[in-house]
Tab-separated table of C-alpha atoms and ligand atoms in Angstrom:
chain	number	residue	atom	x	y	z
S	27	MET	CA	0.000	0.000	0.000
S	28	ASN	CA	1.429	3.375	-0.991
S	29	GLU	CA	0.983	6.269	1.364
S	30	ILE	CA	-1.118	9.047	-0.165
S	31	LYS	CA	-0.438	12.427	1.428
S	32	LYS	CA	-3.032	15.170	1.239
S	33	GLU	CA	-2.260	18.868	1.486
S	34	VAL	CA	-4.615	21.800	1.198
S	35	MET	CA	-3.194	24.580	-0.965
S	36	HIS	CA	-4.511	28.103	-0.438
S	37	VAL	CA	-4.957	29.798	-3.786
S	38	GLY	CA	-6.900	32.939	-2.869
S	39	GLU	CA	-9.574	34.608	-0.776
S	40	MET	CA	-13.215	35.492	-1.392
S	41	ALA	CA	-14.687	38.883	-0.458
S	42	SER	CA	-15.992	37.449	2.821
S	43	GLY	CA	-12.505	36.309	3.743
S	44	ALA	CA	-13.326	32.652	3.003
S	45	ALA	CA	-10.260	30.825	1.755
S	46	LEU	CA	-10.097	29.420	-1.776
S	47	THR	CA	-8.391	26.063	-1.452
S	48	VAL	CA	-7.357	23.184	-3.657
S	49	PRO	CA	-6.637	19.622	-2.454
S	50	VAL	CA	-3.240	18.227	-3.475
S	51	TYR	CA	-2.627	14.464	-3.289
S	52	ARG	CA	0.915	13.186	-3.437
S	53	ILE	CA	2.541	9.799	-3.650
S	54	LYS	CA	6.240	10.051	-3.033
S	55	GLY	CA	8.653	8.257	-5.333
S	56	ARG	CA	12.412	8.276	-5.822
S	57	THR	CA	13.979	11.590	-6.822
S	58	ASP	CA	15.914	9.915	-9.662
S	59	ALA	CA	12.764	8.509	-11.324
S	60	PRO	CA	10.403	10.288	-13.754
S	61	SER	CA	7.532	12.176	-12.136
S	62	VAL	CA	4.048	13.257	-13.149
S	63	TYR	CA	1.623	16.066	-12.322
S	64	ILE	CA	-2.090	15.613	-13.093
S	65	GLN	CA	-4.826	18.199	-12.507
S	66	ALA	CA	-8.529	18.373	-13.297
S	67	ASN	CA	-11.457	20.795	-13.471
S	68	MET	CA	-9.670	24.068	-14.324
S	69	HIS	CA	-12.846	24.818	-16.291
S	70	GLY	CA	-15.835	24.647	-13.958
S	71	ALA	CA	-18.178	22.393	-15.958
S	72	GLU	CA	-15.429	19.954	-16.980
S	73	VAL	CA	-15.842	17.658	-14.009
S	74	GLN	CA	-15.035	14.171	-15.299
S	75	GLY	CA	-11.295	14.569	-14.588
S	76	ASN	CA	-12.081	14.547	-10.859
S	77	ALA	CA	-13.574	11.072	-11.261
S	78	VAL	CA	-10.500	9.985	-13.241
S	79	ILE	CA	-8.250	11.230	-10.418
S	80	PHE	CA	-10.383	9.236	-7.947
S	81	GLN	CA	-9.906	6.074	-10.025
S	82	LEU	CA	-6.187	6.803	-10.465
S	83	LEU	CA	-5.720	7.081	-6.694
S	84	GLU	CA	-7.570	3.777	-6.241
S	85	LEU	CA	-5.335	2.066	-8.823
S	86	LEU	CA	-2.109	3.702	-7.628
S	87	THR	CA	-2.566	2.619	-4.009
S	88	ASN	CA	-1.335	-0.866	-4.831
S	89	THR	CA	1.010	-0.082	-7.728
S	90	LYS	CA	4.808	0.030	-7.608
S	91	ILE	CA	5.624	3.732	-7.770
S	92	ASN	CA	8.950	4.909	-9.204
S	93	GLY	CA	8.705	8.716	-9.369
S	94	ASP	CA	6.648	11.367	-7.592
S	95	ILE	CA	2.959	11.516	-8.480
S	96	THR	CA	0.972	14.677	-7.751
S	97	LEU	CA	-2.790	14.785	-8.327
S	98	VAL	CA	-4.939	17.902	-8.081
S	99	PRO	CA	-8.732	17.610	-8.481
S	100	TYR	CA	-10.907	20.757	-8.285
S	101	ALA	CA	-7.955	22.797	-9.543
S	102	ASN	CA	-10.042	25.956	-9.840
S	103	PRO	CA	-12.331	26.488	-6.820
S	104	VAL	CA	-13.934	29.586	-8.364
S	105	GLY	CA	-14.787	27.920	-11.687
S	106	CYS	CA	-15.892	24.734	-9.948
S	107	ASN	CA	-18.554	26.564	-7.920
S	108	HIS	CA	-19.645	28.959	-10.664
S	109	LYS	CA	-23.259	27.828	-11.090
S	110	ASN	CA	-26.054	29.619	-12.891
S	111	GLY	CA	-29.443	27.945	-12.678
S	112	GLU	CA	-28.983	24.273	-13.529
S	113	TYR	CA	-25.668	24.807	-15.288
S	114	THR	CA	-22.056	25.148	-14.293
S	115	LEU	CA	-20.292	27.975	-16.094
S	116	GLY	CA	-16.657	28.362	-15.139
S	117	ARG	CA	-14.902	28.587	-18.488
S	118	PHE	CA	-14.139	32.297	-18.076
S	119	ASP	CA	-13.356	34.409	-15.031
S	120	PRO	CA	-16.742	36.147	-14.558
S	121	ILE	CA	-15.038	39.409	-13.569
S	122	THR	CA	-12.438	39.770	-16.324
S	123	GLY	CA	-13.907	37.491	-18.993
S	124	VAL	CA	-10.519	35.773	-19.445
S	125	ASN	CA	-10.462	32.013	-20.088
S	126	TRP	CA	-9.195	30.306	-16.901
S	127	ASN	CA	-6.849	28.181	-19.009
S	128	ARG	CA	-5.087	31.168	-20.619
S	129	MET	CA	-3.529	32.625	-17.481
S	130	TYR	CA	-0.377	30.556	-17.078
S	131	HIS	CA	3.051	32.088	-17.503
S	132	PHE	CA	5.988	31.723	-19.862
S	133	ASP	CA	8.463	34.458	-20.652
S	134	GLU	CA	10.440	33.446	-23.733
S	135	SER	CA	13.147	36.015	-22.918
S	136	ILE	CA	14.580	33.788	-20.153
S	137	ILE	CA	15.849	31.271	-22.726
S	138	LYS	CA	18.757	33.043	-24.460
S	139	PRO	CA	20.573	34.292	-21.332
S	140	PHE	CA	20.127	30.853	-19.762
S	141	VAL	CA	21.616	29.118	-22.806
S	142	ARG	CA	24.675	31.409	-22.701
S	143	GLU	CA	25.328	30.300	-19.107
S	144	CYS	CA	25.084	26.626	-20.090
S	145	ILE	CA	27.999	26.338	-22.474
S	146	GLY	CA	30.239	23.518	-21.290
S	147	LYS	CA	27.750	22.107	-18.775
S	148	THR	CA	26.413	18.546	-19.000
S	149	ASN	CA	22.810	17.897	-20.042
S	150	PRO	CA	21.688	16.633	-16.584
S	151	VAL	CA	23.062	19.835	-15.009
S	152	ILE	CA	21.319	21.964	-17.652
S	153	GLU	CA	18.075	20.082	-17.039
S	154	ALA	CA	18.248	20.611	-13.265
S	155	ASN	CA	19.191	24.301	-13.623
S	156	PHE	CA	16.416	25.005	-16.118
S	157	LYS	CA	13.804	23.346	-13.936
S	158	LYS	CA	15.021	25.480	-11.029
S	159	LEU	CA	14.856	28.598	-13.209
S	160	MET	CA	11.234	27.892	-14.214
S	161	ILE	CA	10.176	27.325	-10.603
S	162	GLU	CA	12.012	30.495	-9.513
S	163	SER	CA	10.390	32.535	-12.313
S	164	ILE	CA	6.926	31.462	-11.230
S	165	GLU	CA	7.721	32.104	-7.551
S	166	GLU	CA	8.969	35.541	-8.514
S	167	LYS	CA	5.622	36.233	-10.201
S	168	LEU	CA	3.742	34.909	-7.151
S	169	ASN	CA	5.674	36.523	-4.348
S	170	HIS	CA	7.395	39.634	-5.668
S	171	ASN	CA	4.892	41.261	-7.957
S	172	ILE	CA	4.398	44.756	-6.567
S	173	TYR	CA	1.269	45.427	-8.623
S	174	GLY	CA	-0.377	42.165	-7.577
S	175	LEU	CA	-2.037	39.377	-9.516
S	176	THR	CA	-5.515	38.685	-10.825
S	177	THR	CA	-7.563	35.991	-9.070
S	178	GLY	CA	-6.978	33.659	-12.008
S	179	GLN	CA	-3.232	34.269	-12.214
S	180	ARG	CA	-2.835	33.522	-8.510
S	181	ILE	CA	-4.605	30.180	-8.972
S	182	ALA	CA	-2.816	29.339	-12.223
S	183	TYR	CA	0.694	30.205	-10.992
S	184	GLN	CA	0.331	28.082	-7.861
S	185	LEU	CA	-0.739	25.113	-9.967
S	186	GLN	CA	2.060	25.827	-12.418
S	187	ARG	CA	4.625	25.816	-9.610
S	188	LEU	CA	3.585	22.212	-8.864
S	189	ALA	CA	3.509	21.270	-12.556
S	190	HIS	CA	7.058	22.538	-13.222
S	191	GLN	CA	8.384	20.055	-10.689
S	192	ALA	CA	7.250	17.103	-12.831
S	193	ASP	CA	8.574	15.611	-16.080
S	194	TYR	CA	5.089	14.832	-17.385
S	195	VAL	CA	1.982	16.994	-17.068
S	196	LEU	CA	-1.615	15.984	-17.785
S	197	ASP	CA	-4.324	18.647	-17.640
S	198	LEU	CA	-7.721	16.910	-17.619
S	199	HIS	CA	-10.502	18.777	-19.425
S	200	THR	CA	-13.615	17.952	-21.440
S	201	GLY	CA	-15.224	19.495	-24.485
S	202	PRO	CA	-18.827	20.842	-24.401
S	203	ILE	CA	-20.523	17.796	-26.051
S	204	SER	CA	-17.488	15.966	-27.275
S	205	SER	CA	-15.551	12.851	-28.222
S	206	LYS	CA	-12.318	12.081	-26.372
S	207	HIS	CA	-9.309	13.851	-27.837
S	208	LEU	CA	-5.786	14.722	-26.871
S	209	TYR	CA	-3.747	17.907	-27.326
S	210	CYS	CA	-0.188	16.697	-27.872
S	211	PRO	CA	2.979	18.662	-28.701
S	212	GLU	CA	4.160	17.750	-32.200
S	213	TYR	CA	7.417	16.262	-30.925
S	214	ALA	CA	5.582	13.823	-28.593
S	215	GLN	CA	3.320	12.217	-31.203
S	216	GLU	CA	4.798	8.790	-30.490
S	217	SER	CA	3.455	8.948	-26.913
S	218	ALA	CA	-0.147	9.627	-28.005
S	219	GLN	CA	-0.660	5.952	-28.857
S	220	TYR	CA	-0.298	4.989	-25.183
S	221	PHE	CA	-3.591	6.728	-24.386
S	222	ASP	CA	-6.896	5.074	-25.312
S	223	ILE	CA	-7.903	8.210	-27.171
S	224	PRO	CA	-8.575	7.950	-30.898
S	225	HIS	CA	-8.091	11.628	-31.829
S	226	THR	CA	-4.878	13.572	-31.380
S	227	LEU	CA	-4.297	17.246	-32.097
S	228	LEU	CA	-0.650	18.024	-32.736
S	229	ILE	CA	0.277	21.436	-31.442
S	230	PRO	CA	3.244	23.646	-32.346
S	231	ASN	CA	5.587	25.536	-30.036
S	232	ASP	CA	3.311	28.560	-29.599
S	233	PHE	CA	2.532	29.770	-26.100
S	234	ASP	CA	-1.058	30.957	-25.670
S	235	GLY	CA	-1.430	30.770	-21.878
S	236	ALA	CA	-2.602	27.151	-21.364
S	237	LEU	CA	-1.012	24.825	-18.802
S	238	ASP	CA	0.232	22.234	-21.313
S	239	GLU	CA	1.978	24.978	-23.311
S	240	ALA	CA	3.326	26.673	-20.174
S	241	THR	CA	5.068	23.430	-19.241
S	242	PHE	CA	6.293	22.116	-22.632
S	243	CYS	CA	7.029	25.369	-24.545
S	244	PRO	CA	9.946	26.364	-22.253
S	245	TRP	CA	11.653	22.983	-22.785
S	246	TRP	CA	10.937	23.005	-26.521
S	247	SER	CA	12.298	26.548	-26.859
S	248	LEU	CA	15.372	25.532	-24.883
S	249	GLN	CA	15.949	22.568	-27.204
S	250	ASP	CA	15.582	24.876	-30.240
S	251	ALA	CA	17.944	27.496	-28.804
S	252	PHE	CA	20.639	24.839	-28.309
S	253	ALA	CA	19.984	23.453	-31.793
S	254	GLU	CA	20.657	26.927	-33.265
S	255	LEU	CA	24.095	26.730	-31.676
S	256	GLY	CA	24.606	23.217	-33.039
S	257	ILE	CA	24.291	21.664	-29.566
S	258	GLU	CA	22.137	18.597	-29.055
S	259	PHE	CA	19.744	18.896	-26.123
S	260	SER	CA	16.828	16.569	-26.799
S	261	ILE	CA	13.728	16.691	-24.607
S	262	SER	CA	12.450	13.445	-26.069
S	263	SER	CA	15.491	11.329	-25.258
S	264	ALA	CA	15.772	8.532	-22.723
S	265	SER	CA	17.669	10.719	-20.258
S	266	ILE	CA	15.683	13.945	-20.622
S	267	ASN	CA	12.009	13.561	-21.420
S	268	LYS	CA	9.407	16.310	-20.962
S	269	GLU	CA	5.836	16.033	-22.168
S	270	SER	CA	2.552	17.805	-21.427
S	271	PHE	CA	-0.908	17.005	-22.681
S	272	THR	CA	-4.382	18.411	-22.387
S	273	VAL	CA	-6.611	15.356	-22.144
S	274	GLU	CA	-10.176	16.012	-23.296
S	275	LEU	CA	-12.232	13.306	-21.612
S	276	GLY	CA	-15.587	13.731	-23.368
S	277	SER	CA	-18.507	16.014	-22.481
S	278	GLN	CA	-18.898	18.599	-19.733
S	279	GLU	CA	-21.369	18.369	-16.795
S	280	GLN	CA	-20.973	14.579	-16.616
S	281	ILE	CA	-19.511	12.172	-14.091
S	282	ASP	CA	-19.299	8.533	-15.155
S	283	LEU	CA	-17.170	6.473	-12.764
S	284	ASP	CA	-17.038	3.450	-15.092
S	285	VAL	CA	-15.743	5.504	-18.009
S	286	ALA	CA	-13.406	7.247	-15.541
S	287	LEU	CA	-11.901	3.867	-14.638
S	288	GLU	CA	-11.206	3.203	-18.333
S	289	ASP	CA	-9.560	6.622	-18.678
S	290	ALA	CA	-7.537	6.076	-15.498
S	291	LYS	CA	-6.265	2.766	-16.929
S	292	SER	CA	-5.278	4.556	-20.122
S	293	ILE	CA	-3.293	7.086	-18.084
S	294	MET	CA	-1.731	4.216	-16.086
S	295	ASN	CA	-0.615	2.755	-19.397
S	296	TYR	CA	1.119	6.024	-20.318
S	297	LEU	CA	2.733	6.252	-16.851
S	298	GLN	CA	3.947	2.679	-17.183
S	299	HIS	CA	5.432	3.460	-20.606
S	300	LYS	CA	7.204	6.458	-19.064
S	301	ASN	CA	8.462	4.411	-16.115
S	302	VAL	CA	6.708	6.603	-13.522
S	303	ILE	CA	5.178	3.339	-12.285
S	304	THR	CA	6.159	-0.304	-12.744
S	305	THR	CA	3.351	-2.648	-13.681
S	306	THR	CA	2.551	-5.067	-16.446
S	307	GLY	CA	-1.205	-4.824	-16.163
S	308	TYR	CA	-1.941	-2.180	-18.801
S	309	LEU	CA	-1.902	-2.260	-22.573
S	310	PRO	CA	-3.134	0.380	-25.008
S	311	LYS	CA	-6.352	-0.606	-26.782
S	312	THR	CA	-6.260	-1.395	-30.476
S	313	MET	CA	-8.062	1.397	-32.318
S	314	THR	CA	-7.796	3.571	-35.406
S	315	ARG	CA	-5.928	6.675	-34.286
S	316	TYR	CA	-6.387	9.932	-36.159
S	317	GLY	CA	-4.022	12.887	-35.996
S	318	CYS	CA	-4.560	16.482	-37.071
S	319	TYR	CA	-2.283	19.520	-36.915
S	320	LEU	CA	-3.741	22.350	-34.853
S	321	LYS	CA	-3.894	24.651	-37.905
S	322	ASN	CA	-6.283	22.134	-39.497
S	323	TYR	CA	-8.562	21.897	-36.450
S	324	LYS	CA	-11.441	24.005	-37.720
S	325	ALA	CA	-14.302	25.672	-35.917
S	326	PHE	CA	-17.476	25.771	-38.003
S	327	TYR	CA	-19.650	28.780	-37.158
S	328	SER	CA	-23.386	28.605	-37.651
S	329	PRO	CA	-24.386	30.378	-40.889
S	330	MET	CA	-27.758	31.225	-39.321
S	331	GLY	CA	-29.639	31.423	-36.061
S	332	GLY	CA	-32.070	28.670	-35.115
S	333	MET	CA	-32.690	25.376	-33.333
S	334	VAL	CA	-30.073	22.740	-34.072
S	335	ASP	CA	-30.532	19.022	-34.600
S	336	TYR	CA	-26.904	17.819	-34.448
S	337	LEU	CA	-26.559	14.924	-36.892
S	338	ALA	CA	-22.887	14.125	-37.462
S	339	GLU	CA	-21.449	11.320	-35.332
S	340	PHE	CA	-18.252	12.147	-33.453
S	341	GLY	CA	-15.000	10.526	-34.390
S	342	GLN	CA	-16.119	9.060	-37.719
S	343	PRO	CA	-14.975	10.532	-41.032
S	344	LEU	CA	-17.860	12.481	-42.554
S	345	ALA	CA	-17.909	12.585	-46.362
S	346	ALA	CA	-18.084	15.927	-48.203
S	347	GLY	CA	-21.708	17.018	-48.582
S	348	GLU	CA	-23.012	14.793	-45.772
S	349	PRO	CA	-25.009	16.849	-43.236
S	350	LEU	CA	-23.359	18.037	-40.011
S	351	ALA	CA	-26.662	19.311	-38.628
S	352	ARG	CA	-30.078	20.568	-39.612
S	353	ILE	CA	-31.403	23.856	-38.348
S	354	LEU	CA	-35.065	24.384	-37.581
S	355	ARG	CA	-36.601	27.813	-38.216
S	356	MET	CA	-40.248	27.733	-37.147
S	357	ASP	CA	-40.596	31.441	-37.943
S	358	ASN	CA	-40.410	30.408	-41.626
S	359	TYR	CA	-43.051	27.663	-41.477
S	360	GLY	CA	-45.766	28.057	-44.105
S	361	ASP	CA	-44.227	30.981	-45.969
S	362	GLY	CA	-40.543	30.027	-46.133
S	363	ASP	CA	-38.009	27.278	-45.485
S	364	PRO	CA	-38.282	25.820	-41.971
S	365	LEU	CA	-35.425	23.260	-42.316
S	366	HIS	CA	-31.868	23.940	-43.415
S	367	TYR	CA	-29.232	21.232	-43.834
S	368	ILE	CA	-25.671	22.271	-43.033
S	369	SER	CA	-22.757	20.479	-44.681
S	370	LEU	CA	-19.114	21.028	-45.652
S	371	ASP	CA	-17.611	20.517	-49.100
S	372	LYS	CA	-14.696	18.494	-47.754
S	373	LYS	CA	-14.183	15.352	-45.692
S	374	VAL	CA	-13.802	16.023	-41.943
S	375	ILE	CA	-13.993	14.243	-38.582
S	376	PRO	CA	-16.427	15.961	-36.186
S	377	ILE	CA	-14.853	16.138	-32.700
S	378	LEU	CA	-17.250	18.251	-30.634
S	379	HIS	CA	-20.280	20.483	-30.889
S	380	PHE	CA	-21.910	23.362	-29.016
S	381	ALA	CA	-23.698	22.329	-25.812
S	382	SER	CA	-27.063	23.966	-26.549
S	383	ALA	CA	-29.605	23.322	-29.313
S	384	SER	CA	-30.430	27.012	-29.741
S	385	VAL	CA	-27.759	29.036	-31.526
S	386	ASN	CA	-27.219	32.517	-32.875
S	387	GLN	CA	-25.782	33.150	-36.295
S	388	GLY	CA	-22.014	32.857	-35.731
S	389	THR	CA	-22.127	30.456	-32.783
S	390	GLU	CA	-19.291	27.907	-32.884
S	391	LEU	CA	-21.396	24.930	-33.947
S	392	TYR	CA	-18.840	22.135	-34.467
S	393	LYS	CA	-15.108	21.638	-34.262
S	394	VAL	CA	-13.714	19.230	-36.818
S	395	PHE	CA	-10.446	17.638	-37.915
S	396	SER	CA	-9.763	18.598	-41.524
S	397	GLU	CA	-6.685	17.286	-43.424
S	398	TYR	CA	-6.438	14.492	-40.851
S	399	PHE	CA	-4.335	11.348	-41.109
S	400	GLU	CA	-4.076	7.901	-39.498
S	401	PHE	CA	-1.077	7.026	-37.385
L	12	ZN	ZN1	-11.360	22.954	-20.627
């Protein structure tokens, strides 16, 4: 039985003085073994990751642990409790309107001066120093920022401080109504097949404020800066290996503990592959895996307002001209056209759609893989 330690991390205060807290579960491993950081529910309605963390803890209790494992459910206590009527909101900070998953930090300008200091040092020393630099940069932002931080930054930076300590980072999200899909840095494509997730988005080295980017972009930029000098510093080698993923577990506002167990096993399989744990019990499922570069992940905006009957099945290639959805316009009944079929003139794979059946003209109706490939 592994000992699971629980800490309560204070991430802010409400107007009444009530503390905003986040539970942090840790299983201690060896310092020389690869480690992982997993969080869930940064977006309020995306709750299934909490159930996956529950199932992971259950599975990990009796698993041989090699490296440190840190698990953070309810990562955003504001978003998590942001209810309106029957629904959970919690995708955007209600005060600033900023997406909660666009508030992490990476300052590209730390790379070049760091690289200059590294000449002649060994790769393990560079790795340790860079990790220290990233943790110090985030602590600087947290503790020595004279003009203060927004509520969201304070939450994000404290989570990021934990994430920077790990080699692998998994940020558990869901779509609105969605199939499972994975955001994977382009260089880590090989690792995507260890997850039981049929759709992988390959993302470039562009920082846009999300946790996965905030943890892999610094390492990727470091690798590139060394490469410019003709020095090999690979972050996908056996000795230095850094990967971060956003794992989209399906639809929002849903807890399914049986599906969560399947997803936890898929994560166990990845952790086993990465030697964070030692077990022989997990194998990736056989499935057709589709990849798509982020630039080809297209949002389709509704050409009209109306009531939507979503038709296209997730995850299956949809031929050109086949309907994505039909839109009902009862205001046109009798003297116009009450039904409109919506289709695309190219083959796509529908990945997710808007959560409501009533849409305005211009609402993001579907997101689809275009120019996809099997791997
Ligand atoms: Zn999300």
